[in-house]
Short mmCIF file of C-alpha atoms in Angstrom, two decimals:
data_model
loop_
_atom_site.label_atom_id
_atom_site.label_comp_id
_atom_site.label_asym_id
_atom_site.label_seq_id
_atom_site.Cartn_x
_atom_site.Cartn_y
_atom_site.Cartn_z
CA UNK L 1 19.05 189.92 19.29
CA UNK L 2 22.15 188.18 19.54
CA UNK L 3 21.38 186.80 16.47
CA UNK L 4 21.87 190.00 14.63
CA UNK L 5 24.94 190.62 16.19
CA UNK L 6 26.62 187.80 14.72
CA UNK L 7 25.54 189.04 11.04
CA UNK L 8 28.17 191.46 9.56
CA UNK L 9 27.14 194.79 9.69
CA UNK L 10 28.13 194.70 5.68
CA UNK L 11 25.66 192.14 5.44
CA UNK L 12 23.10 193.90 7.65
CA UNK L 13 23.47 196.99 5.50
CA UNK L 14 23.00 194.97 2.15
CA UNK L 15 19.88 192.75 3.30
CA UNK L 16 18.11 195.98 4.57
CA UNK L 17 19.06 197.59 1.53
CA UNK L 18 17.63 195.11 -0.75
CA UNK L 19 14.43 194.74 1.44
CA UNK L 20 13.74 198.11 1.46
CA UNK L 21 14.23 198.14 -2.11
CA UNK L 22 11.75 195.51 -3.01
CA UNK L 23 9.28 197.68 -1.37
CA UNK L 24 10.09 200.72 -3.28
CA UNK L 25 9.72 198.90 -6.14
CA UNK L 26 6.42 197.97 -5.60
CA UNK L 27 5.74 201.17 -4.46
CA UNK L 28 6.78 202.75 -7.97
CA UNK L 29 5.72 200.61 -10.26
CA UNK L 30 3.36 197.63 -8.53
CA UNK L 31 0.21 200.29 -9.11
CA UNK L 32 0.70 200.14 -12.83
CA UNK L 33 -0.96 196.58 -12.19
CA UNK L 34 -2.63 196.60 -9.35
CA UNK L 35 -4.32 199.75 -9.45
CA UNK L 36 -4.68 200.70 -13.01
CA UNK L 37 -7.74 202.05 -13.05
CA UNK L 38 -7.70 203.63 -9.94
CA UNK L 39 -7.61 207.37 -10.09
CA UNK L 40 -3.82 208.67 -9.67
CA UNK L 41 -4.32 209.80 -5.81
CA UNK L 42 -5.49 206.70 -4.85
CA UNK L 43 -2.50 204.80 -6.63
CA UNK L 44 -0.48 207.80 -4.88
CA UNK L 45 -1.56 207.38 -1.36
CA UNK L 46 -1.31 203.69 -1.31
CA UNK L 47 2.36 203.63 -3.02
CA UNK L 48 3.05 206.01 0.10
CA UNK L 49 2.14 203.93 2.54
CA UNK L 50 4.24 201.35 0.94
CA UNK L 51 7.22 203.86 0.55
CA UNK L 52 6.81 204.16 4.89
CA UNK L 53 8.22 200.56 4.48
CA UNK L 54 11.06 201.27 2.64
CA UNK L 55 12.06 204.26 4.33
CA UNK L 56 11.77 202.44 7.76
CA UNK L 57 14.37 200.27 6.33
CA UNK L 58 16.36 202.57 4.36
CA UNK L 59 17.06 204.54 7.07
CA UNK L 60 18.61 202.31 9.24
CA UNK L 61 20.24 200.48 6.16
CA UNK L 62 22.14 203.82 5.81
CA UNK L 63 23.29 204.50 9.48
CA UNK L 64 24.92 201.18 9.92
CA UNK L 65 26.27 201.39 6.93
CA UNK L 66 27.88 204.53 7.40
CA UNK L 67 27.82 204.98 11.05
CA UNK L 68 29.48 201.36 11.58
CA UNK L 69 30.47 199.11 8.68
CA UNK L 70 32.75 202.24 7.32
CA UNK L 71 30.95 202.64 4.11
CA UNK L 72 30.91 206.27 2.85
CA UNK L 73 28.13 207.88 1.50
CA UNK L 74 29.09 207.44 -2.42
CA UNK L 75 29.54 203.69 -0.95
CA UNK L 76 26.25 203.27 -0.20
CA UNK L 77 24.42 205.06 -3.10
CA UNK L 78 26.42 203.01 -5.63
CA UNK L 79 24.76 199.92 -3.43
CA UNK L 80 22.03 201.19 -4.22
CA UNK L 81 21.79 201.74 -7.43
CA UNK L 82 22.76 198.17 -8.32
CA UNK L 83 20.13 196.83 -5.97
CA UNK L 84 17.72 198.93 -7.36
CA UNK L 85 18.60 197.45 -10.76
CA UNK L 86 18.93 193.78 -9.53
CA UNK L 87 15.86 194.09 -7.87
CA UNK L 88 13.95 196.01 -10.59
CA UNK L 89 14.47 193.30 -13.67
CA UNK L 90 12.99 190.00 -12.09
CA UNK L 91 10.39 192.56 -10.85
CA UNK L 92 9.33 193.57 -13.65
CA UNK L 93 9.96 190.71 -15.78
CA UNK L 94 8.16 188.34 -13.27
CA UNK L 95 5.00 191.06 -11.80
CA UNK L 96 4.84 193.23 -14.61
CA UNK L 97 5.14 190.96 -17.80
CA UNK L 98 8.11 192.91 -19.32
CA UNK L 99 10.30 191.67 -21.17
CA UNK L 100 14.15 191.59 -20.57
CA UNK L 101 16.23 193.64 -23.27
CA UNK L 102 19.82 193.53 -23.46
CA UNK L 103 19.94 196.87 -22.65
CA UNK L 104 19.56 195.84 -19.25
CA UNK L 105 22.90 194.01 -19.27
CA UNK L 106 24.52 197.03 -21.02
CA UNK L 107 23.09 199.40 -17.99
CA UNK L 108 24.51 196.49 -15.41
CA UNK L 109 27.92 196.59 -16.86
CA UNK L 110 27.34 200.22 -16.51
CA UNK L 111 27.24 199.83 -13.00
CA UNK L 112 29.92 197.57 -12.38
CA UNK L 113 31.79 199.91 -13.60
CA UNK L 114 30.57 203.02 -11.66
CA UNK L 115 30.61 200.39 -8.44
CA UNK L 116 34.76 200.01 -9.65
CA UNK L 117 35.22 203.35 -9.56
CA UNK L 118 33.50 204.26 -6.18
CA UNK L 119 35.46 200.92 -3.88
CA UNK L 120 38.83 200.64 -5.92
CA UNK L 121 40.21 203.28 -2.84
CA UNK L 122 38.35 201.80 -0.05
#
């Protein structure tokens, strides 16, 4: 445990976020491979169980982040939003076979700027 407490609790709140992220990713959209011909509730119930994952990350992800690093709740969205996007393109460019538009870097610049915005103050 030491260990941990020598990681920033910045850091902490980042790594969870992006590891819960990568399992809510493939909870979303990892059935529209692996289970596309299973019926919908079956592709439901199994992204669910996946989603526990997530959530069992996510949730502490967001009390240290709030509770102790000092983010605020706008903060910690924003982070999410551009993990979700960071973690979504090699996704599904790498799993799913799509291919990368430039519309993607459009959407990140996007979310620089929204990112700007919500830390210029902090």
């Amino acid at each position: 445990m030491n260990f941990l407490h020598s990681i920033p609790l910045s850091v902490q709140t980042i790594v969870l976020l992006i590891a819960s992220n990568a399992f809510m990713t493939m909870a979303w959209y990892g059935h529209l491979k692996n289970l596309a011909t299973a019926p919908w509730y079956i592709a439901a119930l199994i992204s669910w169980a996946i989603a526990l994952a997530e959530y069992l990350l996510q949730v502490p992800a967001n009390r240290i982040g709030f509770q102790q690093a000092g983010f605020s709740v706008g903060q910690l969205k924003i982070m999410q939003e551009v993990i979700t996007l960071a973690v979504f393109l090699p996704f599904s460019f790498f799993y799913l076979d799509e291919p990368l538009k430039l519309d993607y870097l459009w959407a990140a610049l996007c979310m620089v700027g929204a990112a700007y915005f919500i830390f210029r103050h902090a």
